[in-house]
């Protein structure tokens, strides 16, 4: 069951990634740098997290689900409502991810991991998978808390992971969308215009727009930036430069001055 669901998830996300990777090169929103080293660095970081996800995160999540604190009763709260439960679980998990993301910006030890993602000096689909292996491990471990407490079923966890990565690929992409389409979409979902502002090399914008899938969390918790994305918006961390693959991997352990 787990292996076939994971295979389906991989197939879908692989197709989604390739679609956006090609589309953002055909219909660019911001002028993209021609840097193969940036792409290979992001893909390299991704490959490490894929190994971690398949080897550790997936079996650990399945273990967490099987050892949940309680078994969900069909008579409690909303009875057998299969789809209602899926919606409630997805909302809770998305809200959880919002607060975990906020914590990565709030606490210096967590920022040490998350800054590898923010040091990227341009955004495209590969930025969506550029995370330090330690951040993926910590986020996955933290996500086990609501999953175990609420006894979230395996199918919902995998559905959420598909939604989360699909949304991440979409919102980091450099695809040019029709302004009206993006405006309507952004009322419910985090679009590139919202998330690029989170990557703006401006401290106050980096400390805003934390939502991952649904955009209204930033409005509910008052963290939405008023800044509008522009084509020449500088991406990265204010006053900080990106670095090479190995140095990025070691960065959480050693603290250079920049
Ligand atoms: Zn962030």
mmCIF file of C-alpha atoms and ligand atoms in Angstrom:
data_model
loop_
_atom_site.group_PDB
_atom_site.id
_atom_site.type_symbol
_atom_site.label_atom_id
_atom_site.label_comp_id
_atom_site.label_asym_id
_atom_site.label_seq_id
_atom_site.Cartn_x
_atom_site.Cartn_y
_atom_site.Cartn_z
ATOM 1 C CA UNK A 1 0.000 0.000 0.000
ATOM 2 C CA UNK A 2 2.692 2.501 1.110
ATOM 3 C CA UNK A 3 5.039 1.712 -1.787
ATOM 4 C CA UNK A 4 2.306 2.011 -4.453
ATOM 5 C CA UNK A 5 1.042 5.314 -2.974
ATOM 6 C CA UNK A 6 4.610 6.632 -2.898
ATOM 7 C CA UNK A 7 5.151 5.531 -6.508
ATOM 8 C CA UNK A 8 1.959 7.376 -7.560
ATOM 9 C CA UNK A 9 3.062 10.447 -5.623
ATOM 10 C CA UNK A 10 6.502 10.365 -7.288
ATOM 11 C CA UNK A 11 5.003 9.990 -10.768
ATOM 12 C CA UNK A 12 2.589 12.877 -10.307
ATOM 13 C CA UNK A 13 5.160 15.234 -8.761
ATOM 14 C CA UNK A 14 7.759 14.309 -11.390
ATOM 15 C CA UNK A 15 5.302 15.226 -14.152
ATOM 16 C CA UNK A 16 4.269 18.429 -12.342
ATOM 17 C CA UNK A 17 7.898 19.482 -11.863
ATOM 18 C CA UNK A 18 8.842 18.859 -15.512
ATOM 19 C CA UNK A 19 5.723 20.719 -16.734
ATOM 20 C CA UNK A 20 6.562 23.862 -14.726
ATOM 21 C CA UNK A 21 10.310 23.573 -15.428
ATOM 22 C CA UNK A 22 9.598 23.678 -19.172
ATOM 23 C CA UNK A 23 6.766 26.240 -18.933
ATOM 24 C CA UNK A 24 8.810 28.783 -16.960
ATOM 25 C CA UNK A 25 11.475 28.653 -19.685
ATOM 26 C CA UNK A 26 8.898 29.225 -22.425
ATOM 27 C CA UNK A 27 6.903 31.941 -20.597
ATOM 28 C CA UNK A 28 9.294 33.785 -18.253
ATOM 29 C CA UNK A 29 8.065 36.338 -15.771
ATOM 30 C CA UNK A 30 11.454 37.697 -14.579
ATOM 31 C CA UNK A 31 14.675 37.563 -16.651
ATOM 32 C CA UNK A 32 16.396 34.336 -15.586
ATOM 33 C CA UNK A 33 20.187 34.104 -15.058
ATOM 34 C CA UNK A 34 21.950 31.570 -17.291
ATOM 35 C CA UNK A 35 23.646 29.724 -14.459
ATOM 36 C CA UNK A 36 24.083 25.977 -14.751
ATOM 37 C CA UNK A 37 25.954 25.894 -11.426
ATOM 38 C CA UNK A 38 22.907 27.302 -9.592
ATOM 39 C CA UNK A 39 20.635 24.672 -11.133
ATOM 40 C CA UNK A 40 23.028 21.806 -10.416
ATOM 41 C CA UNK A 41 23.456 23.026 -6.811
ATOM 42 C CA UNK A 42 19.684 23.086 -6.252
ATOM 43 C CA UNK A 43 19.212 19.670 -7.876
ATOM 44 C CA UNK A 44 22.110 18.277 -5.795
ATOM 45 C CA UNK A 45 20.454 19.436 -2.550
ATOM 46 C CA UNK A 46 17.180 17.924 -3.781
ATOM 47 C CA UNK A 47 18.737 14.514 -4.498
ATOM 48 C CA UNK A 48 20.005 14.335 -0.916
ATOM 49 C CA UNK A 49 16.522 15.065 0.437
ATOM 50 C CA UNK A 50 14.972 12.469 -1.916
ATOM 51 C CA UNK A 51 17.285 9.800 -0.461
ATOM 52 C CA UNK A 52 16.329 10.949 3.057
ATOM 53 C CA UNK A 53 12.611 10.976 2.199
ATOM 54 C CA UNK A 54 12.573 7.477 0.729
ATOM 55 C CA UNK A 55 14.967 5.934 3.230
ATOM 56 C CA UNK A 56 13.846 7.562 6.492
ATOM 57 C CA UNK A 57 10.903 9.982 6.305
ATOM 58 C CA UNK A 58 8.382 7.701 4.554
ATOM 59 C CA UNK A 59 8.892 4.670 6.847
ATOM 60 C CA UNK A 60 9.002 6.955 9.930
ATOM 61 C CA UNK A 61 5.736 8.659 8.917
ATOM 62 C CA UNK A 62 4.080 5.277 8.346
ATOM 63 C CA UNK A 63 5.304 4.227 11.794
ATOM 64 C CA UNK A 64 3.898 7.438 13.320
ATOM 65 C CA UNK A 65 0.512 6.817 11.721
ATOM 66 C CA UNK A 66 0.424 3.215 12.921
ATOM 67 C CA UNK A 67 1.326 4.349 16.439
ATOM 68 C CA UNK A 68 -1.048 7.312 16.689
ATOM 69 C CA UNK A 69 -2.207 8.190 20.193
ATOM 70 C CA UNK A 70 -5.731 7.074 19.453
ATOM 71 C CA UNK A 71 -7.792 5.508 16.684
ATOM 72 C CA UNK A 72 -10.269 7.883 15.125
ATOM 73 C CA UNK A 73 -13.804 6.913 16.083
ATOM 74 C CA UNK A 74 -16.452 7.055 13.364
ATOM 75 C CA UNK A 75 -19.004 8.411 15.837
ATOM 76 C CA UNK A 76 -16.915 11.319 17.135
ATOM 77 C CA UNK A 77 -17.451 14.874 15.891
ATOM 78 C CA UNK A 78 -18.457 14.326 12.254
ATOM 79 C CA UNK A 79 -19.171 10.625 12.140
ATOM 80 C CA UNK A 80 -18.038 8.771 9.025
ATOM 81 C CA UNK A 81 -17.593 11.952 6.952
ATOM 82 C CA UNK A 82 -14.657 10.680 4.856
ATOM 83 C CA UNK A 83 -14.257 13.811 2.738
ATOM 84 C CA UNK A 84 -15.021 16.183 5.634
ATOM 85 C CA UNK A 85 -12.166 14.581 7.590
ATOM 86 C CA UNK A 86 -9.809 14.966 4.652
ATOM 87 C CA UNK A 87 -10.630 18.701 4.417
ATOM 88 C CA UNK A 88 -10.237 19.223 8.189
ATOM 89 C CA UNK A 89 -6.927 17.311 8.288
ATOM 90 C CA UNK A 90 -5.555 19.212 5.288
ATOM 91 C CA UNK A 91 -6.488 22.554 6.888
ATOM 92 C CA UNK A 92 -4.812 21.603 10.170
ATOM 93 C CA UNK A 93 -1.650 20.345 8.449
ATOM 94 C CA UNK A 94 -1.404 23.463 6.268
ATOM 95 C CA UNK A 95 -1.836 25.695 9.328
ATOM 96 C CA UNK A 96 0.842 23.644 11.119
ATOM 97 C CA UNK A 97 3.255 24.088 8.219
ATOM 98 C CA UNK A 98 2.566 27.859 8.285
ATOM 99 C CA UNK A 99 3.655 28.057 11.958
ATOM 100 C CA UNK A 100 6.655 25.773 11.437
ATOM 101 C CA UNK A 101 7.786 28.028 8.566
ATOM 102 C CA UNK A 102 7.346 31.055 10.828
ATOM 103 C CA UNK A 103 9.397 29.302 13.508
ATOM 104 C CA UNK A 104 12.223 28.730 10.980
ATOM 105 C CA UNK A 105 12.414 32.504 10.626
ATOM 106 C CA UNK A 106 11.924 33.206 14.338
ATOM 107 C CA UNK A 107 14.452 30.920 16.016
ATOM 108 C CA UNK A 108 18.166 31.311 15.106
ATOM 109 C CA UNK A 109 18.928 27.574 15.293
ATOM 110 C CA UNK A 110 16.084 26.792 12.855
ATOM 111 C CA UNK A 111 17.081 29.712 10.601
ATOM 112 C CA UNK A 112 20.539 28.136 10.222
ATOM 113 C CA UNK A 113 18.818 25.347 8.271
ATOM 114 C CA UNK A 114 16.197 27.431 6.458
ATOM 115 C CA UNK A 115 18.611 30.108 5.231
ATOM 116 C CA UNK A 116 20.045 27.600 2.713
ATOM 117 C CA UNK A 117 16.667 27.825 0.945
ATOM 118 C CA UNK A 118 16.657 31.647 1.144
ATOM 119 C CA UNK A 119 20.230 32.108 -0.088
ATOM 120 C CA UNK A 120 19.081 31.217 -3.611
ATOM 121 C CA UNK A 121 19.509 34.429 -5.616
ATOM 122 C CA UNK A 122 16.848 33.654 -8.194
ATOM 123 C CA UNK A 123 13.631 31.648 -8.054
ATOM 124 C CA UNK A 124 12.374 28.893 -10.319
ATOM 125 C CA UNK A 125 11.049 25.348 -9.930
ATOM 126 C CA UNK A 126 14.430 24.131 -8.637
ATOM 127 C CA UNK A 127 14.184 26.562 -5.684
ATOM 128 C CA UNK A 128 11.116 24.627 -4.532
ATOM 129 C CA UNK A 129 13.290 21.577 -3.844
ATOM 130 C CA UNK A 130 16.373 23.413 -2.572
ATOM 131 C CA UNK A 131 16.359 22.646 1.142
ATOM 132 C CA UNK A 132 19.056 21.559 3.541
ATOM 133 C CA UNK A 133 18.692 17.868 4.376
ATOM 134 C CA UNK A 134 18.493 18.857 8.055
ATOM 135 C CA UNK A 135 15.488 21.104 7.413
ATOM 136 C CA UNK A 136 13.634 18.311 5.608
ATOM 137 C CA UNK A 137 14.390 15.927 8.492
ATOM 138 C CA UNK A 138 13.284 18.441 11.151
ATOM 139 C CA UNK A 139 10.115 19.497 9.267
ATOM 140 C CA UNK A 140 9.147 15.849 8.752
ATOM 141 C CA UNK A 141 9.717 15.045 12.427
ATOM 142 C CA UNK A 142 7.682 18.082 13.531
ATOM 143 C CA UNK A 143 4.863 17.144 11.141
ATOM 144 C CA UNK A 144 4.576 13.808 12.929
ATOM 145 C CA UNK A 145 3.231 15.680 15.981
ATOM 146 C CA UNK A 146 -0.200 16.647 14.523
ATOM 147 C CA UNK A 147 -0.268 13.425 12.465
ATOM 148 C CA UNK A 148 0.180 11.252 15.564
ATOM 149 C CA UNK A 149 -2.033 13.353 17.871
ATOM 150 C CA UNK A 150 -4.905 13.580 15.382
ATOM 151 C CA UNK A 151 -4.420 10.076 13.927
ATOM 152 C CA UNK A 152 -4.329 11.486 10.401
ATOM 153 C CA UNK A 153 -4.704 8.560 7.961
ATOM 154 C CA UNK A 154 -1.950 7.620 5.514
ATOM 155 C CA UNK A 155 -3.932 8.634 2.397
ATOM 156 C CA UNK A 156 -4.440 12.172 3.784
ATOM 157 C CA UNK A 157 -0.778 12.536 4.757
ATOM 158 C CA UNK A 158 0.336 11.549 1.252
ATOM 159 C CA UNK A 159 -2.319 13.812 -0.316
ATOM 160 C CA UNK A 160 -1.051 16.721 1.807
ATOM 161 C CA UNK A 161 2.560 16.051 0.817
ATOM 162 C CA UNK A 162 1.543 16.057 -2.862
ATOM 163 C CA UNK A 163 -0.367 19.342 -2.383
ATOM 164 C CA UNK A 164 2.523 20.901 -0.452
ATOM 165 C CA UNK A 165 5.202 20.096 -3.026
ATOM 166 C CA UNK A 166 2.922 20.923 -5.997
ATOM 167 C CA UNK A 167 2.139 24.295 -4.395
ATOM 168 C CA UNK A 168 5.822 24.877 -3.660
ATOM 169 C CA UNK A 169 6.856 24.151 -7.274
ATOM 170 C CA UNK A 170 4.091 26.470 -8.548
ATOM 171 C CA UNK A 171 4.792 29.413 -6.189
ATOM 172 C CA UNK A 172 8.600 29.359 -6.684
ATOM 173 C CA UNK A 173 8.290 29.028 -10.462
ATOM 174 C CA UNK A 174 9.154 31.886 -12.802
ATOM 175 C CA UNK A 175 6.111 31.242 -14.972
ATOM 176 C CA UNK A 176 4.299 34.273 -16.373
ATOM 177 C CA UNK A 177 0.636 34.130 -15.448
ATOM 178 C CA UNK A 178 -2.191 36.311 -16.683
ATOM 179 C CA UNK A 179 -2.582 39.054 -14.024
ATOM 180 C CA UNK A 180 -6.321 38.377 -13.639
ATOM 181 C CA UNK A 181 -5.820 34.617 -13.268
ATOM 182 C CA UNK A 182 -3.117 35.133 -10.631
ATOM 183 C CA UNK A 183 -5.241 37.688 -8.747
ATOM 184 C CA UNK A 184 -8.185 35.260 -8.525
ATOM 185 C CA UNK A 185 -5.962 32.274 -7.657
ATOM 186 C CA UNK A 186 -4.160 34.227 -4.920
ATOM 187 C CA UNK A 187 -7.408 34.683 -2.981
ATOM 188 C CA UNK A 188 -7.213 30.984 -2.060
ATOM 189 C CA UNK A 189 -3.730 29.737 -2.964
ATOM 190 C CA UNK A 190 -0.172 31.019 -2.541
ATOM 191 C CA UNK A 191 0.875 32.165 -6.016
ATOM 192 C CA UNK A 192 4.313 33.287 -7.300
ATOM 193 C CA UNK A 193 3.341 36.942 -6.746
ATOM 194 C CA UNK A 194 2.849 36.222 -3.024
ATOM 195 C CA UNK A 195 5.775 33.865 -2.460
ATOM 196 C CA UNK A 196 8.398 35.796 -4.451
ATOM 197 C CA UNK A 197 7.880 38.655 -1.965
ATOM 198 C CA UNK A 198 8.842 36.222 0.844
ATOM 199 C CA UNK A 199 12.154 35.732 -1.027
ATOM 200 C CA UNK A 200 12.680 39.476 -1.605
ATOM 201 C CA UNK A 201 16.143 40.490 -0.361
ATOM 202 C CA UNK A 202 14.540 42.865 2.088
ATOM 203 C CA UNK A 203 14.381 41.833 5.742
ATOM 204 C CA UNK A 204 10.792 42.936 6.405
ATOM 205 C CA UNK A 205 9.497 41.093 3.319
ATOM 206 C CA UNK A 206 11.451 37.934 4.203
ATOM 207 C CA UNK A 207 9.662 38.056 7.558
ATOM 208 C CA UNK A 208 6.247 37.931 5.862
ATOM 209 C CA UNK A 209 4.133 35.720 3.554
ATOM 210 C CA UNK A 210 4.808 32.424 5.349
ATOM 211 C CA UNK A 211 1.803 30.499 3.993
ATOM 212 C CA UNK A 212 2.506 27.308 2.027
ATOM 213 C CA UNK A 213 -0.649 26.105 0.239
ATOM 214 C CA UNK A 214 -3.598 28.274 1.298
ATOM 215 C CA UNK A 215 -2.918 31.989 1.165
ATOM 216 C CA UNK A 216 -5.332 33.181 3.854
ATOM 217 C CA UNK A 217 -3.160 32.103 6.810
ATOM 218 C CA UNK A 218 -1.041 35.221 6.286
ATOM 219 C CA UNK A 219 -4.178 37.366 6.466
ATOM 220 C CA UNK A 220 -5.547 35.491 9.496
ATOM 221 C CA UNK A 221 -2.244 35.723 11.402
ATOM 222 C CA UNK A 222 -1.361 39.209 10.086
ATOM 223 C CA UNK A 223 1.855 38.362 8.249
ATOM 224 C CA UNK A 224 0.934 39.391 4.674
ATOM 225 C CA UNK A 225 3.341 41.902 3.101
ATOM 226 C CA UNK A 226 1.933 44.880 1.214
ATOM 227 C CA UNK A 227 4.904 44.735 -1.208
ATOM 228 C CA UNK A 228 4.025 43.879 -4.806
ATOM 229 C CA UNK A 229 6.282 41.597 -6.821
ATOM 230 C CA UNK A 230 8.184 43.345 -9.606
ATOM 231 C CA UNK A 231 10.117 41.776 -12.504
ATOM 232 C CA UNK A 232 13.475 43.081 -11.245
ATOM 233 C CA UNK A 233 12.876 42.310 -7.551
ATOM 234 C CA UNK A 234 16.177 41.297 -5.903
ATOM 235 C CA UNK A 235 15.915 37.747 -4.565
ATOM 236 C CA UNK A 236 17.908 36.311 -1.637
ATOM 237 C CA UNK A 237 18.815 37.502 1.851
ATOM 238 C CA UNK A 238 19.544 41.169 2.435
ATOM 239 C CA UNK A 239 23.330 41.701 2.573
ATOM 240 C CA UNK A 240 24.148 37.974 2.201
ATOM 241 C CA UNK A 241 25.502 36.048 -0.807
ATOM 242 C CA UNK A 242 24.869 32.478 -1.951
ATOM 243 C CA UNK A 243 27.694 29.930 -1.667
ATOM 244 C CA UNK A 244 28.824 26.591 -3.108
ATOM 245 C CA UNK A 245 27.163 23.204 -2.598
ATOM 246 C CA UNK A 246 29.505 21.855 0.106
ATOM 247 C CA UNK A 247 29.616 25.121 2.033
ATOM 248 C CA UNK A 248 25.799 25.241 1.985
ATOM 249 C CA UNK A 249 25.673 21.723 3.404
ATOM 250 C CA UNK A 250 28.097 22.668 6.202
ATOM 251 C CA UNK A 251 26.617 26.128 6.826
ATOM 252 C CA UNK A 252 24.317 25.087 9.729
ATOM 253 C CA UNK A 253 27.380 23.713 11.545
ATOM 254 C CA UNK A 254 29.876 26.482 10.790
ATOM 255 C CA UNK A 255 28.987 30.151 10.867
ATOM 256 C CA UNK A 256 30.898 32.284 8.370
ATOM 257 C CA UNK A 257 30.504 36.048 8.700
ATOM 258 C CA UNK A 258 28.301 36.330 5.576
HETATM 259 ZN ZN1 LIG B 1 11.108 31.166 4.481
#
